[in-house]
Amino acid sequence: MAEREMQLAYSELQPEMHAESGRRKKAQKIIRVLEHHLGREDLKDLVVLDLGCSTGFIADELAKAGGQVVGIDIDEPGLVAASKRFGNAVAFLCTDGSALPFPDNSVDIVVFNQIYEHVVDPDAVMDEIRRILSPTGVAYLGLGNRLQVIEPHYGLPLLSWLPYGLADRYMRAAGKGEKYYERFRTRPGLRKLCHGLRIWDYTYTVLCEPERFGADDMVPGRLATAPPAFWKALAPIIPTYIWLGTKEGPAPAGGPTRFPPTPFQL
């Protein structure tokens, strides 16, 4: 199979990257999860890297929460738009995530949210995240599941389940494009991707309290009070896992939750 080309203008392919209200809502979920894990009410004075920042709305919200934010992407038109609007609050860099321009152990927070499936070599990017993350730092990992029922970028049922050649034909038949670019992994594959980190699984924590964590976009209203056992039963096909990765950091410092974040070592 030919090597995939980098998506140098992703914001021109996906209009969602310009949907300001939706992007800012995603940012609030990220911030609330991070604040819970850190036991803080803001991200003041923390060095924050938004890896895959594109048009910059999430980076801007991270800066409003007090972070010293750097946005990284190879999406050139997205970065132009981001710099024009948010360049006074956020430093934006056009660079490859597999070669980050940061010293070892220098970043307090890395946000890597729903990005890995677009990356040519996500394992190399995760190596860089581990390298630059400080000993007490935390990586927010929003990781899409290959076994999700509805593929999120094109809205096609079971698209990500298919062998890639068949997925390409499905895309063409549905009028969604010529090739299926994204490369999702199953939960076991994601665990391998995150090796070397201690993971705190916030997936069920967030799903069980969607209002608290700003995740009502993930949970239909009628399921907002569903018991933890319901979400655990759906684990194999949950669309996105929310994992927080640390090197040596302590346990989550926030208050009690309906379903406590669950640790596992990789």
Short mmCIF file of C-alpha atoms in Angstrom, two decimals:
data_model
loop_
_atom_site.label_atom_id
_atom_site.label_comp_id
_atom_site.label_asym_id
_atom_site.label_seq_id
_atom_site.Cartn_x
_atom_site.Cartn_y
_atom_site.Cartn_z
CA MET A 1 0.00 0.00 0.00
CA ALA A 2 1.36 3.43 -0.98
CA GLU A 3 2.38 5.74 1.85
CA ARG A 4 -0.27 8.30 2.69
CA GLU A 5 0.44 11.94 1.96
CA MET A 6 0.18 14.50 4.75
CA GLN A 7 -3.06 16.46 4.96
CA LEU A 8 -1.59 19.92 4.47
CA ALA A 9 -4.95 21.70 4.12
CA TYR A 10 -7.34 19.66 6.26
CA SER A 11 -9.45 22.69 7.17
CA GLU A 12 -10.34 23.04 3.49
CA LEU A 13 -11.55 19.42 3.39
CA GLN A 14 -13.66 19.46 6.55
CA PRO A 15 -15.99 22.46 7.10
CA GLU A 16 -16.37 21.35 10.74
CA MET A 17 -12.96 22.88 11.46
CA HIS A 18 -14.58 26.31 10.93
CA ALA A 19 -17.65 25.56 13.09
CA GLU A 20 -16.74 27.86 15.95
CA SER A 21 -19.44 26.96 18.47
CA GLY A 22 -18.82 23.22 18.08
CA ARG A 23 -15.04 23.57 18.36
CA ARG A 24 -15.32 25.74 21.46
CA LYS A 25 -17.71 23.23 23.04
CA LYS A 26 -15.18 20.46 22.47
CA ALA A 27 -12.59 22.67 24.13
CA GLN A 28 -14.71 23.08 27.24
CA LYS A 29 -14.96 19.31 27.64
CA ILE A 30 -11.18 19.02 27.34
CA ILE A 31 -10.61 21.80 29.86
CA ARG A 32 -13.06 20.39 32.41
CA VAL A 33 -11.47 16.95 32.24
CA LEU A 34 -7.99 18.42 32.61
CA GLU A 35 -9.05 20.62 35.51
CA HIS A 36 -10.61 17.64 37.26
CA HIS A 37 -7.49 15.54 36.82
CA LEU A 38 -5.23 18.35 38.04
CA GLY A 39 -7.57 19.44 40.84
CA ARG A 40 -7.49 23.01 39.54
CA GLU A 41 -10.01 25.65 38.53
CA ASP A 42 -7.92 26.84 35.58
CA LEU A 43 -4.76 26.11 33.60
CA LYS A 44 -2.94 29.25 34.74
CA ASP A 45 0.82 29.34 34.02
CA LEU A 46 0.87 25.83 32.53
CA VAL A 47 2.63 25.26 29.20
CA VAL A 48 -0.01 23.75 26.92
CA LEU A 49 0.54 22.23 23.48
CA ASP A 50 -2.52 21.86 21.23
CA LEU A 51 -1.28 19.26 18.77
CA GLY A 52 -3.42 19.39 15.63
CA CYS A 53 -4.84 22.84 16.36
CA SER A 54 -6.00 23.68 12.80
CA THR A 55 -8.18 26.82 12.91
CA GLY A 56 -7.31 27.51 16.54
CA PHE A 57 -10.62 27.62 18.39
CA ILE A 58 -9.62 24.97 20.94
CA ALA A 59 -6.22 26.61 21.42
CA ASP A 60 -7.94 29.93 22.08
CA GLU A 61 -10.16 28.37 24.77
CA LEU A 62 -7.11 26.77 26.39
CA ALA A 63 -5.48 30.21 26.49
CA LYS A 64 -8.62 31.74 28.02
CA ALA A 65 -8.36 29.08 30.74
CA GLY A 66 -4.94 30.50 31.60
CA GLY A 67 -2.60 28.24 29.64
CA GLN A 68 0.54 29.39 27.87
CA VAL A 69 -0.55 27.80 24.62
CA VAL A 70 1.30 26.72 21.50
CA GLY A 71 -0.75 25.42 18.58
CA ILE A 72 0.91 22.93 16.21
CA ASP A 73 -0.36 21.73 12.84
CA ILE A 74 0.61 21.13 9.21
CA ASP A 75 -2.78 22.51 8.08
CA GLU A 76 -1.39 25.65 6.45
CA PRO A 77 -4.66 27.47 5.65
CA GLY A 78 -6.01 26.56 9.08
CA LEU A 79 -2.95 28.07 10.74
CA VAL A 80 -3.26 31.24 8.67
CA ALA A 81 -6.85 31.64 9.90
CA ALA A 82 -5.85 30.81 13.48
CA SER A 83 -2.95 33.26 13.54
CA LYS A 84 -5.11 36.04 12.14
CA ARG A 85 -7.73 35.66 14.87
CA PHE A 86 -5.81 34.35 17.89
CA GLY A 87 -2.15 35.14 17.27
CA ASN A 88 -2.05 37.64 20.14
CA ALA A 89 -2.95 34.92 22.66
CA VAL A 90 -1.51 31.74 21.13
CA ALA A 91 1.77 30.94 19.39
CA PHE A 92 1.09 28.92 16.24
CA LEU A 93 3.73 26.79 14.52
CA CYS A 94 3.57 24.89 11.25
CA THR A 95 5.51 21.73 11.96
CA ASP A 96 5.19 17.94 11.91
CA GLY A 97 4.05 16.32 15.14
CA SER A 98 6.71 13.63 14.77
CA ALA A 99 9.47 16.23 15.24
CA LEU A 100 8.28 18.70 17.86
CA PRO A 101 10.51 21.73 18.57
CA PHE A 102 10.42 21.39 22.36
CA PRO A 103 13.06 20.20 24.86
CA ASP A 104 12.59 16.94 26.74
CA ASN A 105 10.24 17.11 29.76
CA SER A 106 9.23 20.70 29.03
CA VAL A 107 5.44 20.70 28.44
CA ASP A 108 2.82 20.53 31.20
CA ILE A 109 -0.19 19.58 29.04
CA VAL A 110 -0.44 18.07 25.58
CA VAL A 111 -3.86 18.00 23.91
CA PHE A 112 -4.03 15.32 21.19
CA ASN A 113 -7.74 15.19 20.49
CA GLN A 114 -9.22 13.19 17.60
CA ILE A 115 -6.05 13.63 15.57
CA TYR A 116 -4.18 10.32 15.44
CA GLU A 117 -6.29 8.87 12.62
CA HIS A 118 -5.16 11.71 10.33
CA VAL A 119 -1.45 11.31 11.08
CA VAL A 120 0.84 9.39 8.73
CA ASP A 121 2.83 7.92 11.66
CA PRO A 122 0.87 8.26 14.93
CA ASP A 123 3.37 6.07 16.80
CA ALA A 124 6.13 8.59 16.04
CA VAL A 125 3.89 11.43 17.27
CA MET A 126 3.19 9.56 20.51
CA ASP A 127 6.94 9.05 20.96
CA GLU A 128 7.33 12.83 20.77
CA ILE A 129 4.48 13.41 23.22
CA ARG A 130 6.17 11.11 25.73
CA ARG A 131 9.51 12.87 25.16
CA ILE A 132 8.32 16.43 25.72
CA LEU A 133 5.80 15.75 28.51
CA SER A 134 7.07 16.85 31.91
CA PRO A 135 7.32 14.24 34.69
CA THR A 136 4.20 15.69 36.32
CA GLY A 137 2.51 16.61 33.04
CA VAL A 138 -0.59 15.13 31.46
CA ALA A 139 -1.59 14.31 27.89
CA TYR A 140 -5.27 14.57 26.98
CA LEU A 141 -5.90 11.81 24.43
CA GLY A 142 -9.23 11.82 22.61
CA LEU A 143 -8.95 8.61 20.60
CA GLY A 144 -11.46 7.52 17.99
CA ASN A 145 -12.43 3.84 17.94
CA ARG A 146 -12.29 1.90 14.68
CA LEU A 147 -15.40 -0.04 15.77
CA GLN A 148 -17.57 3.05 16.12
CA VAL A 149 -20.86 2.50 14.34
CA ILE A 150 -21.02 5.82 12.44
CA GLU A 151 -17.76 7.12 10.99
CA PRO A 152 -17.53 10.74 12.24
CA HIS A 153 -15.93 12.46 9.24
CA TYR A 154 -18.27 11.21 6.53
CA GLY A 155 -21.33 9.98 8.45
CA LEU A 156 -21.25 6.51 6.86
CA PRO A 157 -22.23 3.47 8.95
CA LEU A 158 -19.40 0.97 9.57
CA LEU A 159 -17.00 2.75 7.18
CA SER A 160 -14.03 2.47 9.53
CA TRP A 161 -14.66 -1.26 10.05
CA LEU A 162 -13.94 -2.09 6.40
CA PRO A 163 -10.68 -3.12 4.72
CA TYR A 164 -9.27 0.03 3.19
CA GLY A 165 -9.84 -0.92 -0.47
CA LEU A 166 -13.48 -1.70 0.26
CA ALA A 167 -13.79 1.50 2.29
CA ASP A 168 -12.55 3.45 -0.76
CA ARG A 169 -15.28 1.88 -2.91
CA TYR A 170 -17.88 2.66 -0.22
CA MET A 171 -16.75 6.30 -0.20
CA ARG A 172 -17.08 6.58 -3.97
CA ALA A 173 -20.48 4.88 -4.03
CA ALA A 174 -21.75 7.26 -1.34
CA GLY A 175 -20.39 10.31 -3.17
CA LYS A 176 -18.11 11.22 -0.26
CA GLY A 177 -14.78 11.18 -2.07
CA GLU A 178 -12.32 8.98 -3.90
CA LYS A 179 -10.42 7.45 -0.98
CA TYR A 180 -10.89 6.88 2.73
CA TYR A 181 -7.88 8.57 4.28
CA GLU A 182 -8.40 8.09 8.03
CA ARG A 183 -6.82 5.13 9.85
CA PHE A 184 -8.56 4.26 13.11
CA ARG A 185 -7.48 1.59 15.59
CA THR A 186 -9.40 -0.65 17.94
CA ARG A 187 -9.07 -0.34 21.72
CA PRO A 188 -6.20 -2.90 21.90
CA GLY A 189 -4.38 -1.01 19.15
CA LEU A 190 -4.85 2.26 21.02
CA ARG A 191 -3.43 0.75 24.18
CA LYS A 192 -0.31 -0.18 22.19
CA LEU A 193 -0.16 3.35 20.77
CA CYS A 194 -0.05 4.76 24.31
CA HIS A 195 2.60 2.39 25.66
CA GLY A 196 4.97 3.89 28.21
CA LEU A 197 2.32 6.07 29.82
CA ARG A 198 0.12 5.51 32.82
CA ILE A 199 -3.40 5.99 31.49
CA TRP A 200 -6.37 7.27 33.45
CA ASP A 201 -9.50 6.28 31.54
CA TYR A 202 -12.00 9.14 31.80
CA THR A 203 -14.35 7.76 29.14
CA TYR A 204 -17.03 6.46 31.50
CA THR A 205 -16.44 9.27 33.99
CA VAL A 206 -17.46 11.76 31.31
CA LEU A 207 -20.31 9.70 29.86
CA CYS A 208 -21.87 9.24 33.30
CA GLU A 209 -21.82 12.99 34.02
CA PRO A 210 -22.11 14.71 30.63
CA GLU A 211 -23.37 18.03 31.97
CA ARG A 212 -20.57 18.30 34.53
CA PHE A 213 -17.90 17.65 31.90
CA GLY A 214 -19.50 19.56 29.04
CA ALA A 215 -20.12 16.40 27.04
CA ASP A 216 -23.82 16.56 26.26
CA ASP A 217 -22.81 16.47 22.57
CA MET A 218 -21.60 12.91 23.21
CA VAL A 219 -24.63 11.77 25.22
CA PRO A 220 -28.27 12.03 24.05
CA GLY A 221 -30.43 13.67 26.69
CA ARG A 222 -32.41 10.52 27.44
CA LEU A 223 -29.16 8.74 28.34
CA ALA A 224 -27.74 11.46 30.58
CA THR A 225 -28.57 9.45 33.70
CA ALA A 226 -27.75 6.00 32.34
CA PRO A 227 -25.89 3.82 34.88
CA PRO A 228 -22.17 3.10 34.48
CA ALA A 229 -22.95 -0.54 33.60
CA PHE A 230 -24.76 0.65 30.48
CA TRP A 231 -21.70 2.48 29.16
CA LYS A 232 -19.35 -0.34 30.09
CA ALA A 233 -21.49 -2.73 28.07
CA LEU A 234 -21.01 -0.47 25.04
CA ALA A 235 -17.23 -0.24 25.51
CA PRO A 236 -16.27 -2.09 22.28
CA ILE A 237 -18.17 0.36 20.06
CA ILE A 238 -17.93 3.64 21.98
CA PRO A 239 -16.93 6.22 19.33
CA THR A 240 -14.23 8.03 21.31
CA TYR A 241 -12.15 7.04 24.31
CA ILE A 242 -11.02 9.84 26.62
CA TRP A 243 -7.70 8.90 28.19
CA LEU A 244 -5.30 11.04 30.19
CA GLY A 245 -1.69 9.89 30.02
CA THR A 246 1.02 10.68 32.56
CA LYS A 247 4.63 9.70 33.17
CA GLU A 248 4.85 9.97 36.93
CA GLY A 249 1.93 12.23 37.74
CA PRO A 250 -0.36 11.60 40.70
CA ALA A 251 -3.88 10.22 40.65
CA PRO A 252 -6.72 12.54 39.60
CA ALA A 253 -7.08 15.28 42.19
CA GLY A 254 -10.65 16.38 41.44
CA GLY A 255 -13.74 15.63 43.47
CA PRO A 256 -15.79 12.40 43.56
CA THR A 257 -17.48 11.23 40.36
CA ARG A 258 -20.22 8.71 39.58
CA PHE A 259 -17.62 6.55 37.83
CA PRO A 260 -14.06 7.22 39.01
CA PRO A 261 -11.30 7.48 36.38
CA THR A 262 -9.74 4.05 35.98
CA PRO A 263 -5.94 3.63 35.76
CA PHE A 264 -3.99 1.17 33.66
CA GLN A 265 -0.27 1.00 32.97
CA LEU A 266 1.00 0.51 29.42
#
